[in-house]
Each structure stands twice: as C-alpha cells, then as structure tokens.
PDB file of C-alpha atoms in Angstrom:
ATOM      1  CA  MET A   1       2.544 162.988 168.949  1.00  0.00           C
ATOM      2  CA  PHE A   2      -0.352 164.363 167.220  1.00  0.00           C
ATOM      3  CA  GLY A   3      -3.256 162.275 167.352  1.00  0.00           C
ATOM      4  CA  LEU A   4      -2.123 160.315 170.383  1.00  0.00           C
ATOM      5  CA  TRP A   5      -4.296 162.218 172.906  1.00  0.00           C
ATOM      6  CA  ARG A   6      -7.401 160.445 171.566  1.00  0.00           C
ATOM      7  CA  TRP A   7      -6.049 157.084 172.862  1.00  0.00           C
ATOM      8  CA  ARG A   8      -5.537 158.307 176.480  1.00  0.00           C
ATOM      9  CA  HIS A   9      -8.057 158.037 179.039  1.00  0.00           C
ATOM     10  CA  ASN A  10      -9.419 161.924 179.609  1.00  0.00           C
ATOM     11  CA  PRO A  11     -12.523 162.836 181.044  1.00  0.00           C
ATOM     12  CA  LEU A  12     -12.908 165.406 178.102  1.00  0.00           C
ATOM     13  CA  ARG A  13     -12.331 163.008 175.623  1.00  0.00           C
ATOM     14  CA  ARG A  14     -15.484 162.131 173.621  1.00  0.00           C
ATOM     15  CA  GLY A  15     -16.707 158.955 171.896  1.00  0.00           C
ATOM     16  CA  THR A  16     -16.379 160.390 168.681  1.00  0.00           C
ATOM     17  CA  ASP A  17     -12.775 161.211 169.530  1.00  0.00           C
ATOM     18  CA  LEU A  18     -12.025 157.625 170.251  1.00  0.00           C
ATOM     19  CA  ALA A  19     -13.875 156.548 166.971  1.00  0.00           C
ATOM     20  CA  GLU A  20     -11.967 158.734 164.881  1.00  0.00           C
ATOM     21  CA  ALA A  21      -8.732 157.405 166.209  1.00  0.00           C
ATOM     22  CA  TRP A  22      -9.854 153.804 165.251  1.00  0.00           C
ATOM     23  CA  VAL A  23     -10.817 155.407 161.923  1.00  0.00           C
ATOM     24  CA  ALA A  24      -7.345 156.818 161.382  1.00  0.00           C
ATOM     25  CA  LEU A  25      -5.872 153.615 162.696  1.00  0.00           C
ATOM     26  CA  VAL A  26      -7.823 151.309 160.093  1.00  0.00           C
ATOM     27  CA  ALA A  27      -6.842 153.596 157.381  1.00  0.00           C
ATOM     28  CA  LEU A  28      -3.138 153.885 158.334  1.00  0.00           C
ATOM     29  CA  ILE A  29      -2.757 149.873 158.456  1.00  0.00           C
ATOM     30  CA  LEU A  30      -5.057 149.823 154.924  1.00  0.00           C
ATOM     31  CA  ILE A  31      -2.780 152.154 153.530  1.00  0.00           C
ATOM     32  CA  VAL A  32       0.547 150.792 154.887  1.00  0.00           C
ATOM     33  CA  VAL A  33      -0.242 147.248 154.436  1.00  0.00           C
ATOM     34  CA  ALA A  34      -2.964 146.682 152.090  1.00  0.00           C
ATOM     35  CA  ALA A  35      -2.053 149.160 149.468  1.00  0.00           C
ATOM     36  CA  PRO A  36       1.413 147.620 148.653  1.00  0.00           C
ATOM     37  CA  VAL A  37      -0.167 144.109 148.568  1.00  0.00           C
ATOM     38  CA  LEU A  38      -2.785 144.809 146.226  1.00  0.00           C
ATOM     39  CA  GLY A  39      -0.076 146.634 144.126  1.00  0.00           C
ATOM     40  CA  ILE A  40       2.266 143.946 144.310  1.00  0.00           C
ATOM     41  CA  VAL A  41      -0.869 141.490 143.338  1.00  0.00           C
ATOM     42  CA  ALA A  42      -1.865 143.726 140.479  1.00  0.00           C
ATOM     43  CA  GLY A  43       1.701 144.050 139.200  1.00  0.00           C
ATOM     44  CA  SER A  44       2.123 140.196 139.322  1.00  0.00           C
ATOM     45  CA  LEU A  45      -1.158 139.672 137.414  1.00  0.00           C
ATOM     46  CA  SER A  46      -0.439 142.349 134.933  1.00  0.00           C
ATOM     47  CA  ARG A  47       3.122 141.160 134.578  1.00  0.00           C
ATOM     48  CA  ASP A  48       2.084 137.388 133.930  1.00  0.00           C
ATOM     49  CA  ALA A  49      -0.532 138.507 131.493  1.00  0.00           C
ATOM     50  CA  LEU A  50       1.753 140.914 129.679  1.00  0.00           C
ATOM     51  CA  TYR A  51       4.389 138.094 129.346  1.00  0.00           C
ATOM     52  CA  ARG A  52       1.775 135.680 127.783  1.00  0.00           C
ATOM     53  CA  SER A  53       1.065 138.551 125.327  1.00  0.00           C
ATOM     54  CA  VAL A  54       4.681 138.947 124.496  1.00  0.00           C
ATOM     55  CA  ALA A  55       5.202 135.439 123.947  1.00  0.00           C
ATOM     56  CA  GLU A  56       1.941 135.305 121.667  1.00  0.00           C
ATOM     57  CA  GLN A  57       3.076 138.286 119.707  1.00  0.00           C
ATOM     58  CA  HIS A  58       6.649 136.856 119.189  1.00  0.00           C
ATOM     59  CA  GLU A  59       5.028 133.417 118.074  1.00  0.00           C
ATOM     60  CA  ARG A  60       2.524 135.235 115.655  1.00  0.00           C
ATOM     61  CA  ARG A  61       4.441 138.346 114.560  1.00  0.00           C
ATOM     62  CA  HIS A  62       7.546 137.647 112.176  1.00  0.00           C
ATOM     63  CA  GLU A  63      10.184 140.469 110.748  1.00  0.00           C
ATOM     64  CA  ILE A  64      10.320 140.409 107.252  1.00  0.00           C
ATOM     65  CA  THR A  65      12.318 142.062 104.694  1.00  0.00           C
ATOM     66  CA  ALA A  66      10.248 144.340 102.559  1.00  0.00           C
ATOM     67  CA  THR A  67      11.587 146.166  99.208  1.00  0.00           C
ATOM     68  CA  VAL A  68      10.567 149.640  97.903  1.00  0.00           C
ATOM     69  CA  VAL A  69       8.720 150.057  94.648  1.00  0.00           C
ATOM     70  CA  ARG A  70       8.164 153.840  94.805  1.00  0.00           C
ATOM     71  CA  LYS A  71       7.996 156.475  97.336  1.00  0.00           C
ATOM     72  CA  VAL A  72       4.443 157.918  98.022  1.00  0.00           C
ATOM     73  CA  ALA A  73       3.922 161.561  98.170  1.00  0.00           C
ATOM     74  CA  GLN A  74       3.157 162.618 101.732  1.00  0.00           C
ATOM     75  CA  PRO A  75       2.233 165.855 103.938  1.00  0.00           C
ATOM     76  CA  PRO A  76       5.157 167.881 104.622  1.00  0.00           C
ATOM     77  CA  LEU A  77       6.460 167.473 108.147  1.00  0.00           C
ATOM     78  CA  ASP A  78       4.689 169.386 110.910  1.00  0.00           C
ATOM     79  CA  PRO A  79       7.510 172.095 112.089  1.00  0.00           C
ATOM     80  CA  ASP A  80       5.865 172.155 115.559  1.00  0.00           C
ATOM     81  CA  PRO A  81       7.590 169.592 117.803  1.00  0.00           C
ATOM     82  CA  GLU A  82       4.510 169.365 120.208  1.00  0.00           C
ATOM     83  CA  THR A  83       2.431 168.216 117.446  1.00  0.00           C
ATOM     84  CA  SER A  84       4.735 165.933 115.137  1.00  0.00           C
ATOM     85  CA  THR A  85       4.233 162.233 115.286  1.00  0.00           C
ATOM     86  CA  ALA A  86       6.507 159.389 115.128  1.00  0.00           C
ATOM     87  CA  ARG A  87       5.232 159.022 111.644  1.00  0.00           C
ATOM     88  CA  ASP A  88       6.941 162.284 110.592  1.00  0.00           C
ATOM     89  CA  ALA A  89      10.161 160.308 110.908  1.00  0.00           C
ATOM     90  CA  HIS A  90       8.952 157.582 108.387  1.00  0.00           C
ATOM     91  CA  SER A  91       8.362 157.468 104.629  1.00  0.00           C
ATOM     92  CA  ARG A  92       5.311 156.231 103.085  1.00  0.00           C
ATOM     93  CA  VAL A  93       6.287 153.826 100.316  1.00  0.00           C
ATOM     94  CA  ILE A  94       4.515 151.218  98.118  1.00  0.00           C
ATOM     95  CA  ALA A  95       6.599 147.964  99.031  1.00  0.00           C
ATOM     96  CA  THR A  96       6.382 144.278  98.142  1.00  0.00           C
ATOM     97  CA  TRP A  97       7.427 141.748 100.528  1.00  0.00           C
ATOM     98  CA  THR A  98       6.794 137.890 100.802  1.00  0.00           C
ATOM     99  CA  ALA A  99       4.763 136.784 103.895  1.00  0.00           C
ATOM    100  CA  PRO A 100       5.844 133.677 106.160  1.00  0.00           C
ATOM    101  CA  ASP A 101       3.102 131.643 104.523  1.00  0.00           C
ATOM    102  CA  GLY A 102       4.950 132.403 101.172  1.00  0.00           C
ATOM    103  CA  SER A 103       2.192 134.542  99.556  1.00  0.00           C
ATOM    104  CA  ALA A 104       3.505 137.816  97.834  1.00  0.00           C
ATOM    105  CA  HIS A 105       2.324 141.153  99.214  1.00  0.00           C
ATOM    106  CA  ARG A 106       2.217 144.698  97.653  1.00  0.00           C
ATOM    107  CA  ASP A 107       0.819 147.879  99.845  1.00  0.00           C
ATOM    108  CA  ARG A 108       1.376 151.257 101.075  1.00  0.00           C
ATOM    109  CA  VAL A 109       3.202 150.961 104.164  1.00  0.00           C
ATOM    110  CA  LEU A 110       5.511 153.137 106.555  1.00  0.00           C
ATOM    111  CA  ALA A 111       9.387 152.645 106.202  1.00  0.00           C
ATOM    112  CA  GLY A 112      12.018 153.451 108.503  1.00  0.00           C
ATOM    113  CA  LEU A 113      14.083 155.160 105.533  1.00  0.00           C
ATOM    114  CA  LYS A 114      14.831 158.695 105.226  1.00  0.00           C
ATOM    115  CA  THR A 115      15.200 159.253 101.492  1.00  0.00           C
ATOM    116  CA  PRO A 116      13.862 155.613 100.060  1.00  0.00           C
ATOM    117  CA  HIS A 117      14.712 154.675  96.206  1.00  0.00           C
ATOM    118  CA  ALA A 118      13.411 151.791  94.475  1.00  0.00           C
ATOM    119  CA  GLY A 119      15.154 148.635  95.286  1.00  0.00           C
ATOM    120  CA  ASP A 120      15.944 149.459  99.088  1.00  0.00           C
ATOM    121  CA  THR A 121      14.953 147.153 101.410  1.00  0.00           C
ATOM    122  CA  PHE A 122      13.858 147.792 105.140  1.00  0.00           C
ATOM    123  CA  PRO A 123      12.380 145.532 108.176  1.00  0.00           C
ATOM    124  CA  LEU A 124       8.467 144.962 108.291  1.00  0.00           C
ATOM    125  CA  TRP A 125       6.411 143.132 110.798  1.00  0.00           C
ATOM    126  CA  THR A 126       3.708 141.008 109.365  1.00  0.00           C
ATOM    127  CA  ASP A 127       1.522 138.565 110.918  1.00  0.00           C
ATOM    128  CA  ASP A 128       1.565 134.442 109.410  1.00  0.00           C
ATOM    129  CA  GLN A 129      -0.565 135.783 106.490  1.00  0.00           C
ATOM    130  CA  GLY A 130       1.540 138.778 105.507  1.00  0.00           C
ATOM    131  CA  ARG A 131      -0.620 141.569 106.997  1.00  0.00           C
ATOM    132  CA  VAL A 132       1.384 144.511 108.375  1.00  0.00           C
ATOM    133  CA  VAL A 133       1.404 144.522 112.326  1.00  0.00           C
ATOM    134  CA  GLY A 134       3.178 146.373 114.693  1.00  0.00           C
ATOM    135  CA  ARG A 135       6.447 145.649 116.419  1.00  0.00           C
ATOM    136  CA  PRO A 136       5.672 142.822 119.007  1.00  0.00           C
ATOM    137  CA  LEU A 137       5.943 144.075 122.645  1.00  0.00           C
ATOM    138  CA  ASP A 138       9.297 143.053 124.512  1.00  0.00           C
ATOM    139  CA  ARG A 139       9.854 141.883 128.164  1.00  0.00           C
ATOM    140  CA  ALA A 140      11.407 145.077 129.430  1.00  0.00           C
ATOM    141  CA  THR A 141       8.360 147.307 128.085  1.00  0.00           C
ATOM    142  CA  ALA A 142       6.022 144.422 129.519  1.00  0.00           C
ATOM    143  CA  ALA A 143       7.563 144.634 132.645  1.00  0.00           C
ATOM    144  CA  THR A 144       7.586 148.330 132.919  1.00  0.00           C
ATOM    145  CA  HIS A 145       4.012 148.254 132.267  1.00  0.00           C
ATOM    146  CA  ALA A 146       3.323 145.604 135.116  1.00  0.00           C
ATOM    147  CA  VAL A 147       5.298 147.936 137.501  1.00  0.00           C
ATOM    148  CA  LEU A 148       3.296 150.662 136.683  1.00  0.00           C
ATOM    149  CA  ALA A 149      -0.180 148.859 136.798  1.00  0.00           C
ATOM    150  CA  GLY A 150       0.951 147.650 140.571  1.00  0.00           C
ATOM    151  CA  PHE A 151       1.822 151.312 141.514  1.00  0.00           C
ATOM    152  CA  GLY A 152      -1.455 152.647 139.990  1.00  0.00           C
ATOM    153  CA  ALA A 153      -3.265 150.042 141.920  1.00  0.00           C
ATOM    154  CA  ALA A 154      -1.356 150.860 145.205  1.00  0.00           C
ATOM    155  CA  VAL A 155      -2.245 154.606 144.508  1.00  0.00           C
ATOM    156  CA  VAL A 156      -5.629 153.853 143.824  1.00  0.00           C
ATOM    157  CA  VAL A 157      -6.147 151.817 146.820  1.00  0.00           C
ATOM    158  CA  THR A 158      -4.821 154.635 149.143  1.00  0.00           C
ATOM    159  CA  GLY A 159      -6.864 157.091 147.677  1.00  0.00           C
ATOM    160  CA  LEU A 160      -9.988 154.949 148.139  1.00  0.00           C
ATOM    161  CA  VAL A 161      -8.935 154.428 151.807  1.00  0.00           C
ATOM    162  CA  GLU A 162      -7.861 158.191 152.622  1.00  0.00           C
ATOM    163  CA  GLY A 163     -11.221 159.170 150.598  1.00  0.00           C
ATOM    164  CA  THR A 164     -13.376 156.885 152.943  1.00  0.00           C
ATOM    165  CA  ARG A 165     -11.599 158.083 155.916  1.00  0.00           C
ATOM    166  CA  ARG A 166     -12.380 161.455 155.247  1.00  0.00           C
ATOM    167  CA  LEU A 167     -16.077 160.910 154.311  1.00  0.00           C
ATOM    168  CA  VAL A 168     -16.576 158.889 157.783  1.00  0.00           C
ATOM    169  CA  VAL A 169     -14.906 161.572 159.854  1.00  0.00           C
ATOM    170  CA  TRP A 170     -16.709 164.329 157.932  1.00  0.00           C
ATOM    171  CA  ARG A 171     -19.960 162.523 158.618  1.00  0.00           C
ATOM    172  CA  MET A 172     -18.839 162.239 162.440  1.00  0.00           C
ATOM    173  CA  VAL A 173     -18.053 165.891 162.673  1.00  0.00           C
ATOM    174  CA  LYS A 174     -21.490 166.674 161.084  1.00  0.00           C
ATOM    175  CA  ARG A 175     -23.246 164.662 163.628  1.00  0.00           C
ATOM    176  CA  ARG A 176     -21.287 166.043 166.514  1.00  0.00           C
ATOM    177  CA  TYR A 177     -22.266 169.677 165.269  1.00  0.00           C
ATOM    178  CA  ALA A 178     -25.849 168.741 165.019  1.00  0.00           C
ATOM    179  CA  ARG A 179     -25.809 167.534 168.626  1.00  0.00           C
ATOM    180  CA  TRP A 180     -24.125 170.528 169.759  1.00  0.00           C
ATOM    181  CA  ASP A 181     -26.843 172.506 167.875  1.00  0.00           C
ATOM    182  CA  ARG A 182     -29.365 170.599 169.701  1.00  0.00           C
ATOM    183  CA  ALA A 183     -27.665 171.143 173.130  1.00  0.00           C
ATOM    184  CA  TRP A 184     -27.616 174.981 172.647  1.00  0.00           C
ATOM    185  CA  ASP A 185     -31.504 174.700 171.424  1.00  0.00           C
ATOM    186  CA  ILE A 186     -32.332 173.200 174.846  1.00  0.00           C
ATOM    187  CA  ALA A 187     -30.018 175.654 176.723  1.00  0.00           C
ATOM    188  CA  GLY A 188     -32.090 178.404 175.065  1.00  0.00           C
ATOM    189  CA  PRO A 189     -31.157 182.148 174.112  1.00  0.00           C
ATOM    190  CA  ASP A 190     -31.021 183.417 177.708  1.00  0.00           C
ATOM    191  CA  TRP A 191     -28.428 181.209 179.090  1.00  0.00           C
ATOM    192  CA  GLY A 192     -25.314 183.038 180.881  1.00  0.00           C
ATOM    193  CA  ARG A 193     -27.454 186.179 181.173  1.00  0.00           C
ATOM    194  CA  THR A 194     -27.459 187.780 184.696  1.00  0.00           C
ATOM    195  CA  GLY A 195     -30.911 187.381 186.273  1.00  0.00           C
ATOM    196  CA  THR A 196     -32.209 184.862 183.916  1.00  0.00           C
ATOM    197  CA  GLY A 197     -35.328 183.539 185.542  1.00  0.00           C
ATOM    198  CA  SER A 198     -35.814 186.012 188.320  1.00  0.00           C
TER     199      SER A 198
END
C-alpha cells in the first residue's frame, strides 16, 4: 500500500520520510475522528440554538387575518426567471388588521393573493404589537440548518487539517532540497569527472 514503505526499516529511509508518515497518520486520524466529532458537536449546538429560536419565534409571532383595503400599483413582473424574486408571486396591498394586543393597524404589505380585491382576507404574521414580521422558523428547517452547520464544520476542519498537513510536508521537502543543495555544493562542480584531482 502506498506510503507504508516509510514505516518499514530500510537503510535508504530518511528521517524526513518517517516524519512525513507520522504527519500523514496524525492528519488521517484527525480527519477520520476529530472532524466528524466536531461536526456532530457543531450540529448539536446549532440545533439547540435554532430550536430555542424556533420556540421563541412561535411564542412571539402570531398569524392573524388581515383584510385588503385596496391593491397598490406594483412594478411589472420580471420575465427573467433567474432574477425574479418570491415577491413577484405576491400582491402589494393596503390592509388592515388587529394585533394580538387589540390595537388596529393599517399599512402596505405583501399579500399571498393573485388578484386581491377590497374585503379579501389573507394570513399575516405579526409580533405582539402588530408589526409585520416574517413567518417563524419551523423545526424541520431548523434541523436542516443544524445538519448543514455540522457538515460545514466537519468540512472546514478537514480542509484545515489537510492544508496544515500539506504545509508541513512542503516545509519538510523545502528543507530536504536545501540540504541536497548544500551537499552538492560540498561535492563541488568536478565530482565524477575522470582525472579529477590529478
């Protein structure tokens, strides 16, 4: 198997060969053991934080029913699917709603209605004071984000370990070449020529 020759006793094996083998072994252990463990830890911590955020958002955000007062003119839809946004699927309207604290509100909002008419109702997410907020994060999305965070952490650790390994080996090879250059300088420009020194 490639690289195992560095571990066997061999009179041609250099000290740097054994050092490279140790560096490779340590890097392999870190990639196989430490990267997944750190990924699991990062994913678990992310999941816990995201689940707390989900619970907090569900506690502070409320789905209420808003009523369309009138439609607001909006720019035409972007025909390019690459640049269109999710907002193109919504209508801009002036709407009224009652907040969870009982206060009445009227403002310009996005409604999930294709052709809104005065009096139409639609769901709207608000905070306790009736300010429009985004839909709260759900647990499935939070779990997906946590898995991605864990996977990303494992990939980053793997990249750092491999990058460090390559840097250490590069430095070892550079020093080896410098020693060879010194050895060639000592041997001199005439080594191997017939009649040298006669």
